[in-house]
PDB file of C-alpha atoms and ligand atoms in Angstrom:
ATOM      1  CA  MET K   1     -26.921 -10.066 -12.897  1.00  0.00           C
ATOM      2  CA  LYS K   2     -24.309 -11.961 -10.915  1.00  0.00           C
ATOM      3  CA  ALA K   3     -23.489 -10.947  -7.379  1.00  0.00           C
ATOM      4  CA  ALA K   4     -21.015  -8.158  -6.784  1.00  0.00           C
ATOM      5  CA  TYR K   5     -18.478  -7.434  -4.079  1.00  0.00           C
ATOM      6  CA  GLY K   6     -17.867  -4.321  -2.063  1.00  0.00           C
ATOM      7  CA  GLY K   7     -14.353  -2.899  -1.807  1.00  0.00           C
ATOM      8  CA  ILE K   8     -13.172  -0.238   0.618  1.00  0.00           C
ATOM      9  CA  GLU K   9      -9.808   1.474   0.427  1.00  0.00           C
ATOM     10  CA  ALA K  10      -9.615   3.043   3.870  1.00  0.00           C
ATOM     11  CA  GLY K  11      -6.922   5.703   3.769  1.00  0.00           C
ATOM     12  CA  GLY K  12      -5.816   8.362   6.197  1.00  0.00           C
ATOM     13  CA  THR K  13      -7.109  11.169   3.966  1.00  0.00           C
ATOM     14  CA  LYS K  14      -9.848   9.497   1.930  1.00  0.00           C
ATOM     15  CA  PHE K  15     -12.011   6.392   1.751  1.00  0.00           C
ATOM     16  CA  VAL K  16     -12.770   4.921  -1.677  1.00  0.00           C
ATOM     17  CA  CYS K  17     -15.744   2.560  -1.798  1.00  0.00           C
ATOM     18  CA  ALA K  18     -16.581   0.509  -4.885  1.00  0.00           C
ATOM     19  CA  VAL K  19     -19.043  -2.159  -5.957  1.00  0.00           C
ATOM     20  CA  GLY K  20     -18.238  -4.620  -8.721  1.00  0.00           C
ATOM     21  CA  THR K  21     -16.296  -7.733  -9.595  1.00  0.00           C
ATOM     22  CA  GLY K  22     -13.082  -6.376 -11.161  1.00  0.00           C
ATOM     23  CA  PRO K  23     -11.505  -3.618 -13.273  1.00  0.00           C
ATOM     24  CA  ASP K  24     -13.937  -4.150 -16.164  1.00  0.00           C
ATOM     25  CA  ASP K  25     -17.000  -4.297 -13.944  1.00  0.00           C
ATOM     26  CA  ILE K  26     -17.119  -1.417 -11.456  1.00  0.00           C
ATOM     27  CA  ARG K  27     -20.791  -0.596 -10.997  1.00  0.00           C
ATOM     28  CA  ALA K  28     -20.482   2.252  -8.504  1.00  0.00           C
ATOM     29  CA  GLU K  29     -17.714   4.137  -6.756  1.00  0.00           C
ATOM     30  CA  ILE K  30     -17.532   6.946  -4.204  1.00  0.00           C
ATOM     31  CA  ARG K  31     -14.741   8.911  -2.520  1.00  0.00           C
ATOM     32  CA  LEU K  32     -15.230  10.222   0.998  1.00  0.00           C
ATOM     33  CA  PRO K  33     -12.882  12.400   3.055  1.00  0.00           C
ATOM     34  CA  THR K  34     -11.613  10.640   6.177  1.00  0.00           C
ATOM     35  CA  GLU K  35     -13.343  12.366   9.089  1.00  0.00           C
ATOM     36  CA  SER K  36     -14.081  10.817  12.497  1.00  0.00           C
ATOM     37  CA  PRO K  37     -14.603   7.040  12.522  1.00  0.00           C
ATOM     38  CA  GLU K  38     -18.319   7.434  13.352  1.00  0.00           C
ATOM     39  CA  THR K  39     -18.954   9.917  10.518  1.00  0.00           C
ATOM     40  CA  THR K  40     -16.851   8.136   7.905  1.00  0.00           C
ATOM     41  CA  LEU K  41     -18.011   4.602   8.640  1.00  0.00           C
ATOM     42  CA  GLY K  42     -21.594   5.903   8.788  1.00  0.00           C
ATOM     43  CA  LYS K  43     -21.247   7.281   5.254  1.00  0.00           C
ATOM     44  CA  VAL K  44     -19.615   4.046   4.078  1.00  0.00           C
ATOM     45  CA  ILE K  45     -22.540   2.033   5.446  1.00  0.00           C
ATOM     46  CA  ASP K  46     -25.051   4.425   3.800  1.00  0.00           C
ATOM     47  CA  PHE K  47     -23.295   3.975   0.440  1.00  0.00           C
ATOM     48  CA  PHE K  48     -23.389   0.177   0.526  1.00  0.00           C
ATOM     49  CA  ARG K  49     -27.006   0.162   1.799  1.00  0.00           C
ATOM     50  CA  GLN K  50     -28.009   2.265  -1.232  1.00  0.00           C
ATOM     51  CA  GLN K  51     -26.046  -0.056  -3.511  1.00  0.00           C
ATOM     52  CA  GLN K  52     -27.786  -3.109  -2.050  1.00  0.00           C
ATOM     53  CA  GLU K  53     -31.023  -1.812  -3.562  1.00  0.00           C
ATOM     54  CA  HIS K  54     -29.498  -2.420  -7.020  1.00  0.00           C
ATOM     55  CA  HIS K  55     -26.896  -5.147  -6.517  1.00  0.00           C
ATOM     56  CA  GLU K  56     -26.524  -8.255  -4.441  1.00  0.00           C
ATOM     57  CA  ILE K  57     -23.329  -7.663  -2.444  1.00  0.00           C
ATOM     58  CA  ALA K  58     -21.888 -11.024  -1.417  1.00  0.00           C
ATOM     59  CA  ALA K  59     -18.992  -9.783   0.726  1.00  0.00           C
ATOM     60  CA  ILE K  60     -16.959  -6.667   1.488  1.00  0.00           C
ATOM     61  CA  GLY K  61     -13.163  -6.337   1.479  1.00  0.00           C
ATOM     62  CA  VAL K  62     -11.283  -3.624   3.353  1.00  0.00           C
ATOM     63  CA  ALA K  63      -7.793  -2.301   2.566  1.00  0.00           C
ATOM     64  CA  SER K  64      -6.963  -0.334   5.686  1.00  0.00           C
ATOM     65  CA  PHE K  65      -4.346   2.143   6.802  1.00  0.00           C
ATOM     66  CA  GLY K  66      -2.693   0.890   9.942  1.00  0.00           C
ATOM     67  CA  PRO K  67      -1.351  -0.515  12.018  1.00  0.00           C
ATOM     68  CA  VAL K  68      -4.176  -3.062  12.035  1.00  0.00           C
ATOM     69  CA  ASP K  69      -5.037  -6.445  13.521  1.00  0.00           C
ATOM     70  CA  PRO K  70      -5.352  -8.792  10.507  1.00  0.00           C
ATOM     71  CA  ASP K  71      -5.556 -12.052  12.541  1.00  0.00           C
ATOM     72  CA  PRO K  72      -9.024 -13.632  12.069  1.00  0.00           C
ATOM     73  CA  ASP K  73      -8.603 -15.552  15.348  1.00  0.00           C
ATOM     74  CA  SER K  74      -7.931 -12.436  17.415  1.00  0.00           C
ATOM     75  CA  PRO K  75     -10.641 -10.714  19.482  1.00  0.00           C
ATOM     76  CA  THR K  76      -9.601  -7.428  17.857  1.00  0.00           C
ATOM     77  CA  PHE K  77      -9.592  -8.754  14.256  1.00  0.00           C
ATOM     78  CA  GLY K  78     -10.369  -5.971  11.819  1.00  0.00           C
ATOM     79  CA  PHE K  79      -9.424  -3.151  14.175  1.00  0.00           C
ATOM     80  CA  ILE K  80      -7.187  -0.231  13.316  1.00  0.00           C
ATOM     81  CA  THR K  81      -4.939  -0.415  16.385  1.00  0.00           C
ATOM     82  CA  ASN K  82      -2.330   2.096  17.610  1.00  0.00           C
ATOM     83  CA  THR K  83      -2.463   4.577  14.750  1.00  0.00           C
ATOM     84  CA  PRO K  84      -1.231   8.091  15.479  1.00  0.00           C
ATOM     85  CA  LYS K  85      -4.139   9.417  13.365  1.00  0.00           C
ATOM     86  CA  PRO K  86      -6.336  11.377  15.818  1.00  0.00           C
ATOM     87  CA  GLY K  87      -9.567   9.611  16.780  1.00  0.00           C
ATOM     88  CA  TRP K  88      -8.826   6.395  14.876  1.00  0.00           C
ATOM     89  CA  ALA K  89      -6.860   4.356  17.430  1.00  0.00           C
ATOM     90  CA  ASN K  90      -8.679   1.136  18.373  1.00  0.00           C
ATOM     91  CA  THR K  91     -11.411   1.518  15.738  1.00  0.00           C
ATOM     92  CA  PRO K  92     -13.340  -1.728  15.038  1.00  0.00           C
ATOM     93  CA  VAL K  93     -13.648  -1.271  11.258  1.00  0.00           C
ATOM     94  CA  ALA K  94     -14.467  -4.834  10.170  1.00  0.00           C
ATOM     95  CA  PRO K  95     -16.751  -5.553  13.184  1.00  0.00           C
ATOM     96  CA  THR K  96     -18.762  -2.380  12.456  1.00  0.00           C
ATOM     97  CA  LEU K  97     -19.311  -3.530   8.855  1.00  0.00           C
ATOM     98  CA  LYS K  98     -20.117  -7.071   9.983  1.00  0.00           C
ATOM     99  CA  ASP K  99     -22.775  -5.716  12.367  1.00  0.00           C
ATOM    100  CA  ALA K 100     -24.280  -3.549   9.623  1.00  0.00           C
ATOM    101  CA  PHE K 101     -24.408  -6.098   6.788  1.00  0.00           C
ATOM    102  CA  ASP K 102     -23.919  -9.598   8.231  1.00  0.00           C
ATOM    103  CA  ILE K 103     -21.940 -10.777   5.187  1.00  0.00           C
ATOM    104  CA  PRO K 104     -18.309 -11.979   5.040  1.00  0.00           C
ATOM    105  CA  ILE K 105     -15.806  -9.157   5.615  1.00  0.00           C
ATOM    106  CA  GLY K 106     -12.223  -9.459   4.376  1.00  0.00           C
ATOM    107  CA  PHE K 107      -9.732  -7.163   6.076  1.00  0.00           C
ATOM    108  CA  ASP K 108      -6.026  -6.545   5.572  1.00  0.00           C
ATOM    109  CA  THR K 109      -3.443  -3.784   5.329  1.00  0.00           C
ATOM    110  CA  ASP K 110      -3.719  -1.289   2.481  1.00  0.00           C
ATOM    111  CA  VAL K 111      -0.455  -2.534   0.991  1.00  0.00           C
ATOM    112  CA  ASN K 112      -1.272  -6.252   1.213  1.00  0.00           C
ATOM    113  CA  VAL K 113      -4.612  -5.579  -0.455  1.00  0.00           C
ATOM    114  CA  ALA K 114      -3.012  -3.438  -3.170  1.00  0.00           C
ATOM    115  CA  ALA K 115      -0.597  -6.336  -3.723  1.00  0.00           C
ATOM    116  CA  LEU K 116      -3.586  -8.655  -4.116  1.00  0.00           C
ATOM    117  CA  GLY K 117      -5.079  -6.253  -6.673  1.00  0.00           C
ATOM    118  CA  GLU K 118      -1.854  -6.233  -8.681  1.00  0.00           C
ATOM    119  CA  HIS K 119      -1.670 -10.037  -8.418  1.00  0.00           C
ATOM    120  CA  SER K 120      -5.274 -10.436  -9.605  1.00  0.00           C
ATOM    121  CA  TRP K 121      -5.296  -7.978 -12.515  1.00  0.00           C
ATOM    122  CA  GLY K 122      -2.092  -5.948 -12.639  1.00  0.00           C
ATOM    123  CA  ALA K 123       1.686  -6.081 -12.754  1.00  0.00           C
ATOM    124  CA  ALA K 124       2.090  -9.150 -10.516  1.00  0.00           C
ATOM    125  CA  ARG K 125      -0.155 -11.627 -12.346  1.00  0.00           C
ATOM    126  CA  GLN K 126       2.761 -13.850 -13.369  1.00  0.00           C
ATOM    127  CA  VAL K 127       4.515 -14.073  -9.986  1.00  0.00           C
ATOM    128  CA  ASP K 128       3.635 -15.451  -6.563  1.00  0.00           C
ATOM    129  CA  THR K 129       6.424 -13.980  -4.415  1.00  0.00           C
ATOM    130  CA  PHE K 130       6.628 -10.211  -4.707  1.00  0.00           C
ATOM    131  CA  VAL K 131       6.331  -6.978  -2.775  1.00  0.00           C
ATOM    132  CA  TYR K 132       4.124  -3.948  -3.215  1.00  0.00           C
ATOM    133  CA  LEU K 133       5.548  -0.735  -1.751  1.00  0.00           C
ATOM    134  CA  THR K 134       3.771   2.561  -1.367  1.00  0.00           C
ATOM    135  CA  ILE K 135       5.858   5.704  -1.057  1.00  0.00           C
ATOM    136  CA  GLY K 136       3.631   8.584  -0.041  1.00  0.00           C
ATOM    137  CA  THR K 137       2.640  10.166   3.259  1.00  0.00           C
ATOM    138  CA  GLY K 138       4.208   7.062   4.767  1.00  0.00           C
ATOM    139  CA  ILE K 139       6.141   4.145   3.386  1.00  0.00           C
ATOM    140  CA  GLY K 140       4.388   0.795   3.546  1.00  0.00           C
ATOM    141  CA  GLY K 141       5.139  -2.623   2.174  1.00  0.00           C
ATOM    142  CA  GLY K 142       3.080  -5.769   1.690  1.00  0.00           C
ATOM    143  CA  GLY K 143       3.006  -8.607  -0.751  1.00  0.00           C
ATOM    144  CA  MET K 144       2.886 -12.333  -1.203  1.00  0.00           C
ATOM    145  CA  VAL K 145       5.177 -15.236  -0.477  1.00  0.00           C
ATOM    146  CA  ASN K 146       4.323 -18.383  -2.455  1.00  0.00           C
ATOM    147  CA  GLY K 147       0.902 -16.946  -3.290  1.00  0.00           C
ATOM    148  CA  GLN K 148      -0.047 -16.098   0.314  1.00  0.00           C
ATOM    149  CA  LEU K 149      -0.405 -12.537   1.568  1.00  0.00           C
ATOM    150  CA  ILE K 150       2.315 -11.896   4.136  1.00  0.00           C
ATOM    151  CA  HIS K 151       1.279 -11.983   7.784  1.00  0.00           C
ATOM    152  CA  GLY K 152       3.131 -13.027  10.872  1.00  0.00           C
ATOM    153  CA  LEU K 153       3.485 -11.570  14.298  1.00  0.00           C
ATOM    154  CA  ILE K 154       1.219  -8.775  13.003  1.00  0.00           C
ATOM    155  CA  HIS K 155       2.054  -7.682   9.467  1.00  0.00           C
ATOM    156  CA  PRO K 156       5.195  -6.371   7.788  1.00  0.00           C
ATOM    157  CA  GLU K 157       6.230  -2.787   8.567  1.00  0.00           C
ATOM    158  CA  MET K 158       8.771  -2.418   5.789  1.00  0.00           C
ATOM    159  CA  GLY K 159       8.692   1.372   5.960  1.00  0.00           C
ATOM    160  CA  HIS K 160      10.337   1.345   9.373  1.00  0.00           C
ATOM    161  CA  ILE K 161      13.525  -0.545   8.546  1.00  0.00           C
ATOM    162  CA  ALA K 162      16.787   1.225   9.331  1.00  0.00           C
ATOM    163  CA  ILE K 163      18.849   2.396   6.374  1.00  0.00           C
ATOM    164  CA  PRO K 164      22.268   4.093   6.311  1.00  0.00           C
ATOM    165  CA  HIS K 165      21.980   7.839   6.872  1.00  0.00           C
ATOM    166  CA  ASP K 166      24.930   9.980   5.814  1.00  0.00           C
ATOM    167  CA  TRP K 167      24.493  13.040   8.031  1.00  0.00           C
ATOM    168  CA  ASP K 168      27.056  15.038   6.021  1.00  0.00           C
ATOM    169  CA  ARG K 169      25.201  14.549   2.752  1.00  0.00           C
ATOM    170  CA  ASP K 170      21.794  14.901   4.397  1.00  0.00           C
ATOM    171  CA  PRO K 171      21.564  16.654   7.784  1.00  0.00           C
ATOM    172  CA  PHE K 172      17.754  16.220   7.847  1.00  0.00           C
ATOM    173  CA  ALA K 173      16.720  14.359  11.035  1.00  0.00           C
ATOM    174  CA  GLY K 174      13.767  12.459   9.549  1.00  0.00           C
ATOM    175  CA  THR K 175       9.991  12.553  10.035  1.00  0.00           C
ATOM    176  CA  CYS K 176       9.153   9.290  11.810  1.00  0.00           C
ATOM    177  CA  PRO K 177       7.619   9.964  15.247  1.00  0.00           C
ATOM    178  CA  PHE K 178       8.914   6.586  16.456  1.00  0.00           C
ATOM    179  CA  HIS K 179      12.390   6.311  14.893  1.00  0.00           C
ATOM    180  CA  GLY K 180      13.348   9.634  13.342  1.00  0.00           C
ATOM    181  CA  ASP K 181      15.508   8.611  10.417  1.00  0.00           C
ATOM    182  CA  CYS K 182      14.122   5.170   9.557  1.00  0.00           C
ATOM    183  CA  TRP K 183      13.338   4.514   5.865  1.00  0.00           C
ATOM    184  CA  GLU K 184       9.944   6.206   6.056  1.00  0.00           C
ATOM    185  CA  GLY K 185      11.381   9.057   8.112  1.00  0.00           C
ATOM    186  CA  LEU K 186      14.001   9.826   5.462  1.00  0.00           C
ATOM    187  CA  ALA K 187      12.127   9.088   2.248  1.00  0.00           C
ATOM    188  CA  ASN K 188       8.375   9.673   2.638  1.00  0.00           C
ATOM    189  CA  GLY K 189       6.605  12.573   0.932  1.00  0.00           C
ATOM    190  CA  PRO K 190       6.666  14.819   4.029  1.00  0.00           C
ATOM    191  CA  ALA K 191      10.448  14.286   4.363  1.00  0.00           C
ATOM    192  CA  LEU K 192      10.944  15.391   0.749  1.00  0.00           C
ATOM    193  CA  GLU K 193       8.867  18.492   1.371  1.00  0.00           C
ATOM    194  CA  ALA K 194      10.475  19.366   4.717  1.00  0.00           C
ATOM    195  CA  ARG K 195      14.019  18.881   3.411  1.00  0.00           C
ATOM    196  CA  TRP K 196      13.636  20.886   0.181  1.00  0.00           C
ATOM    197  CA  GLY K 197      10.902  23.361   1.124  1.00  0.00           C
ATOM    198  CA  GLN K 198       8.386  22.235  -1.478  1.00  0.00           C
ATOM    199  CA  PRO K 199       6.381  19.101  -2.192  1.00  0.00           C
ATOM    200  CA  GLY K 200       7.706  16.437  -4.569  1.00  0.00           C
ATOM    201  CA  GLU K 201       5.308  17.270  -7.368  1.00  0.00           C
ATOM    202  CA  LEU K 202       6.801  20.795  -7.559  1.00  0.00           C
ATOM    203  CA  LEU K 203      10.462  19.706  -7.535  1.00  0.00           C
ATOM    204  CA  PRO K 204      11.773  19.566 -11.130  1.00  0.00           C
ATOM    205  CA  PRO K 205      13.186  16.232 -12.352  1.00  0.00           C
ATOM    206  CA  ALA K 206      16.742  17.626 -12.435  1.00  0.00           C
ATOM    207  CA  HIS K 207      16.593  18.768  -8.778  1.00  0.00           C
ATOM    208  CA  GLU K 208      19.167  17.147  -6.487  1.00  0.00           C
ATOM    209  CA  ALA K 209      16.263  16.030  -4.293  1.00  0.00           C
ATOM    210  CA  TRP K 210      15.606  13.142  -6.666  1.00  0.00           C
ATOM    211  CA  SER K 211      19.069  11.602  -6.615  1.00  0.00           C
ATOM    212  CA  LEU K 212      18.979  11.541  -2.804  1.00  0.00           C
ATOM    213  CA  GLU K 213      15.416  10.199  -2.819  1.00  0.00           C
ATOM    214  CA  ALA K 214      16.353   7.468  -5.309  1.00  0.00           C
ATOM    215  CA  HIS K 215      19.370   6.603  -3.161  1.00  0.00           C
ATOM    216  CA  TYR K 216      17.194   6.128  -0.065  1.00  0.00           C
ATOM    217  CA  LEU K 217      14.502   4.196  -1.911  1.00  0.00           C
ATOM    218  CA  ALA K 218      17.142   1.945  -3.479  1.00  0.00           C
ATOM    219  CA  LEU K 219      18.688   1.206  -0.065  1.00  0.00           C
ATOM    220  CA  GLY K 220      15.320   0.007   1.256  1.00  0.00           C
ATOM    221  CA  VAL K 221      14.437  -1.967  -1.863  1.00  0.00           C
ATOM    222  CA  THR K 222      17.834  -3.683  -1.881  1.00  0.00           C
ATOM    223  CA  SER K 223      17.381  -4.796   1.748  1.00  0.00           C
ATOM    224  CA  ILE K 224      13.924  -6.166   0.957  1.00  0.00           C
ATOM    225  CA  MET K 225      15.337  -8.008  -2.073  1.00  0.00           C
ATOM    226  CA  MET K 226      17.982  -9.631   0.109  1.00  0.00           C
ATOM    227  CA  ILE K 227      15.441 -10.737   2.742  1.00  0.00           C
ATOM    228  CA  LEU K 228      12.449 -11.880   0.661  1.00  0.00           C
ATOM    229  CA  SER K 229      13.929 -12.623  -2.770  1.00  0.00           C
ATOM    230  CA  PRO K 230      10.870 -11.158  -4.489  1.00  0.00           C
ATOM    231  CA  GLN K 231      10.291 -11.979  -8.165  1.00  0.00           C
ATOM    232  CA  LEU K 232       8.969  -8.443  -8.659  1.00  0.00           C
ATOM    233  CA  VAL K 233       8.926  -5.101  -6.803  1.00  0.00           C
ATOM    234  CA  VAL K 234       5.911  -2.869  -7.457  1.00  0.00           C
ATOM    235  CA  MET K 235       6.300   0.726  -6.274  1.00  0.00           C
ATOM    236  CA  GLY K 236       3.269   3.017  -6.027  1.00  0.00           C
ATOM    237  CA  GLY K 237       2.101   5.973  -3.964  1.00  0.00           C
ATOM    238  CA  GLY K 238       2.253   9.739  -4.443  1.00  0.00           C
ATOM    239  CA  VAL K 239       6.048  10.091  -4.566  1.00  0.00           C
ATOM    240  CA  MET K 240       6.301   7.421  -7.279  1.00  0.00           C
ATOM    241  CA  GLU K 241       3.921   9.358  -9.504  1.00  0.00           C
ATOM    242  CA  GLN K 242       7.078  11.292 -10.441  1.00  0.00           C
ATOM    243  CA  GLU K 243       7.974   8.431 -12.762  1.00  0.00           C
ATOM    244  CA  HIS K 244      11.332   9.940 -13.734  1.00  0.00           C
ATOM    245  CA  ILE K 245      12.589   8.505 -10.432  1.00  0.00           C
ATOM    246  CA  PHE K 246      12.300   4.875 -11.615  1.00  0.00           C
ATOM    247  CA  PRO K 247      15.458   4.895 -13.804  1.00  0.00           C
ATOM    248  CA  LEU K 248      17.372   6.531 -10.935  1.00  0.00           C
ATOM    249  CA  ILE K 249      16.248   3.748  -8.596  1.00  0.00           C
ATOM    250  CA  HIS K 250      17.168   1.074 -11.145  1.00  0.00           C
ATOM    251  CA  HIS K 251      20.644   2.547 -11.414  1.00  0.00           C
ATOM    252  CA  GLU K 252      21.129   2.806  -7.639  1.00  0.00           C
ATOM    253  CA  VAL K 253      19.847  -0.711  -6.924  1.00  0.00           C
ATOM    254  CA  LYS K 254      22.097  -2.181  -9.617  1.00  0.00           C
ATOM    255  CA  SER K 255      25.045  -0.409  -8.090  1.00  0.00           C
ATOM    256  CA  LEU K 256      24.161  -1.552  -4.544  1.00  0.00           C
ATOM    257  CA  LEU K 257      23.691  -5.186  -5.655  1.00  0.00           C
ATOM    258  CA  ASN K 258      27.101  -5.050  -7.351  1.00  0.00           C
ATOM    259  CA  GLY K 259      26.418  -8.188  -9.382  1.00  0.00           C
ATOM    260  CA  TYR K 260      25.737 -10.324  -6.324  1.00  0.00           C
ATOM    261  CA  ILE K 261      22.249 -11.638  -7.174  1.00  0.00           C
ATOM    262  CA  GLN K 262      22.761 -13.967 -10.129  1.00  0.00           C
ATOM    263  CA  SER K 263      19.252 -13.971 -11.529  1.00  0.00           C
ATOM    264  CA  PRO K 264      18.686 -13.203 -15.236  1.00  0.00           C
ATOM    265  CA  THR K 265      15.751 -10.985 -14.209  1.00  0.00           C
ATOM    266  CA  VAL K 266      18.105  -8.714 -12.303  1.00  0.00           C
ATOM    267  CA  LEU K 267      21.200  -9.058 -14.465  1.00  0.00           C
ATOM    268  CA  GLU K 268      19.308  -8.166 -17.645  1.00  0.00           C
ATOM    269  CA  GLY K 269      18.230  -4.845 -16.175  1.00  0.00           C
ATOM    270  CA  LEU K 270      15.745  -3.692 -13.627  1.00  0.00           C
ATOM    271  CA  ASP K 271      13.207  -1.932 -15.882  1.00  0.00           C
ATOM    272  CA  GLY K 272      10.875  -4.908 -15.758  1.00  0.00           C
ATOM    273  CA  TYR K 273      11.677  -5.782 -12.140  1.00  0.00           C
ATOM    274  CA  ILE K 274      11.055  -2.560 -10.212  1.00  0.00           C
ATOM    275  CA  VAL K 275       7.865  -1.258 -11.774  1.00  0.00           C
ATOM    276  CA  PRO K 276       4.896   1.048 -11.158  1.00  0.00           C
ATOM    277  CA  PRO K 277       1.525  -0.556 -10.358  1.00  0.00           C
ATOM    278  CA  ALA K 278      -0.311  -1.534 -13.561  1.00  0.00           C
ATOM    279  CA  LEU K 279      -3.588  -0.549 -11.887  1.00  0.00           C
ATOM    280  CA  GLY K 280      -2.219   2.893 -11.017  1.00  0.00           C
ATOM    281  CA  GLY K 281      -4.044   4.426  -8.088  1.00  0.00           C
ATOM    282  CA  ARG K 282      -6.746   1.758  -8.266  1.00  0.00           C
ATOM    283  CA  SER K 283      -4.746  -1.170  -6.834  1.00  0.00           C
ATOM    284  CA  GLY K 284      -6.221  -0.676  -3.351  1.00  0.00           C
ATOM    285  CA  ALA K 285      -9.913  -0.424  -4.232  1.00  0.00           C
ATOM    286  CA  LEU K 286      -9.689  -3.242  -6.793  1.00  0.00           C
ATOM    287  CA  GLY K 287      -7.642  -5.358  -4.399  1.00  0.00           C
ATOM    288  CA  ALA K 288     -10.364  -4.859  -1.804  1.00  0.00           C
ATOM    289  CA  ILE K 289     -12.863  -6.343  -4.263  1.00  0.00           C
ATOM    290  CA  ALA K 290     -10.525  -9.311  -4.797  1.00  0.00           C
ATOM    291  CA  LEU K 291     -10.243  -9.665  -1.014  1.00  0.00           C
ATOM    292  CA  ALA K 292     -14.040  -9.671  -0.702  1.00  0.00           C
ATOM    293  CA  GLU K 293     -14.240 -12.411  -3.309  1.00  0.00           C
ATOM    294  CA  ARG K 294     -11.761 -14.459  -1.250  1.00  0.00           C
ATOM    295  CA  ALA K 295     -13.762 -13.860   1.938  1.00  0.00           C
ATOM    296  CA  HIS K 296     -16.918 -14.976   0.128  1.00  0.00           C
ATOM    297  CA  ARG K 297     -15.265 -18.160  -1.133  1.00  0.00           C
ATOM    298  CA  ALA K 298     -13.891 -18.955   2.330  1.00  0.00           C
ATOM    299  CA  SER K 299     -17.271 -18.556   4.039  1.00  0.00           C
TER     300      SER K 299
HETATM  301 ZN1   ZN U 301       9.872   4.647  11.660  1.00  0.00          ZN
END
């Protein structure tokens, strides 16, 4: 049997570990609650050690919550850096795996890796400049420009852009510990729940919460469209599982653009332009396998 890759979706509430080569070849998968770094990474290492008895694992890819250091030339490459998540600041995730397995380790942000998954097997196969947004506990954005995952000074932090906040329409102050009413602070899952007194999945589709949520999401997406000119916008995460919000976002974005972007893709309608992830909740774990394959090829 040909060699497999390990993929890790390292999230703030759970870690998903998988072994395989793609969506049609997942040979093993496990979900672990995110506990302390020592406990969680210990269980991750145990899982892949057991899997190595059955499969040759050529490399491991990690899709990590952040902020992270994704720069391979940095002494802290593969670290989760200044996260507010208790116990996880300055955690050497990739170095710990490298020490345990001595195989190539790919490491990037959860959203960049999910973008890679969608580019490899999902909604973004036909494009090379696009964004992947997750709207959940936080708001994160990653993606590709000309076929390269986006890095720079560190990595994009699209969730923390400033958007207009009409305090009369929405007196809620926002949830972001750094900025209050940035995009994430106004439109993440916890903001929905705090503003309306119940979580998004319990708010009925006709609730006024959704028109405000769509308005905020559309403001952020429109800014990203103006800056990056993506050929596609993929929107995943827990809030977007309420799929009735997509048509509201399409409507709001169209109205905000006001005919300015003269691309047939946008002028013909946004149904095929702002879309859910084709891999559903599996973009991260599958993207991590694609990232491992890249790390293996590069080594
Ligand atoms: Zn913020």
